[in-house]
CSV table of C-alpha atoms in Angstrom, one decimal:
chain,number,residue,atom,x,y,z
J,1,MET,CA,126.1,-43.4,-49.5
J,2,GLU,CA,127.1,-44.3,-45.8
J,3,ILE,CA,125.0,-47.2,-45.8
J,4,LEU,CA,126.4,-48.6,-48.9
J,5,LYS,CA,129.9,-48.1,-47.3
J,6,LYS,CA,129.0,-49.7,-44.3
J,7,ILE,CA,127.6,-52.8,-46.0
J,8,MET,CA,130.7,-53.1,-48.2
J,9,MET,CA,133.0,-52.8,-45.2
J,10,MET,CA,130.9,-55.5,-43.4
J,11,ALA,CA,130.9,-57.9,-46.4
J,12,SER,CA,134.8,-57.2,-46.7
J,13,CYS,CA,135.4,-58.3,-43.1
J,14,LEU,CA,133.0,-61.3,-43.4
J,15,PHE,CA,135.1,-62.3,-46.5
J,16,SER,CA,138.3,-61.9,-45.0
J,17,ILE,CA,137.0,-63.9,-42.0
J,18,ILE,CA,136.0,-66.7,-44.3
J,19,CYS,CA,139.5,-66.7,-46.2
J,20,PHE,CA,141.3,-66.7,-43.0
J,21,VAL,CA,139.5,-69.7,-41.6
J,22,ALA,CA,139.8,-71.5,-45.0
J,23,SER,CA,143.7,-70.7,-45.1
J,24,ALA,CA,144.3,-71.9,-41.4
J,25,TRP,CA,142.2,-75.1,-42.0
J,26,MET,CA,144.3,-75.7,-44.9
J,27,ALA,CA,147.5,-75.2,-43.1
J,28,TYR,CA,146.2,-77.4,-40.2
J,29,SER,CA,145.0,-80.2,-42.4
J,30,LEU,CA,147.9,-80.6,-44.8
J,31,PRO,CA,150.7,-83.2,-43.8
J,32,ASN,CA,153.7,-81.8,-42.2
J,33,GLY,CA,156.2,-82.2,-45.0
J,34,ASP,CA,154.0,-80.5,-47.4
J,35,PRO,CA,155.7,-77.5,-49.1
J,36,ASN,CA,152.3,-75.8,-49.5
J,37,VAL,CA,151.9,-75.5,-45.6
J,38,LYS,CA,154.1,-72.3,-45.4
J,39,ILE,CA,152.0,-70.5,-48.2
J,40,PHE,CA,148.9,-71.3,-46.5
J,41,VAL,CA,150.5,-70.1,-43.2
J,42,ILE,CA,151.1,-66.9,-45.0
J,43,PHE,CA,147.8,-66.7,-46.5
J,44,ALA,CA,146.2,-67.0,-42.9
J,45,VAL,CA,148.3,-64.3,-41.4
J,46,ILE,CA,147.7,-61.7,-44.1
J,47,PHE,CA,143.9,-62.7,-43.8
J,48,PHE,CA,144.1,-62.4,-40.1
J,49,ALA,CA,145.6,-58.9,-40.4
J,50,ALA,CA,143.0,-57.9,-43.1
J,51,THR,CA,140.1,-59.3,-40.5
J,52,ILE,CA,141.6,-57.0,-37.9
J,53,TRP,CA,141.9,-54.2,-40.1
J,54,PHE,CA,138.3,-54.4,-41.5
J,55,GLY,CA,137.0,-54.9,-38.0
J,56,PHE,CA,138.5,-51.8,-36.7
J,57,ASN,CA,136.9,-50.0,-39.6
J,58,VAL,CA,133.7,-51.3,-39.3
J,59,ARG,CA,133.7,-50.3,-35.5
J,60,ASN,CA,134.7,-46.9,-36.3
J,61,LEU,CA,132.0,-46.6,-38.9
J,62,ASN,CA,129.4,-47.7,-36.4
J,63,LYS,CA,130.8,-45.2,-33.8
J,64,GLU,CA,130.4,-42.4,-36.3
J,65,ASP,CA,126.6,-43.2,-36.4
J,66,LYS,CA,125.9,-42.8,-32.7
């Protein structure tokens, strides 16, 4: 069960990294006057926070095994 928890946390961290990069890229690539830029910036901030959160959780799970 611990292995499954570790795999799911690593997958969640990976997917949050992918979503963060996609949101940041969309916010960067849209023109300045586009109203959707604010939404993608908010998404990027949320996914960045999720990436940090999952990163700390994965690190703590790896520390428990040692």
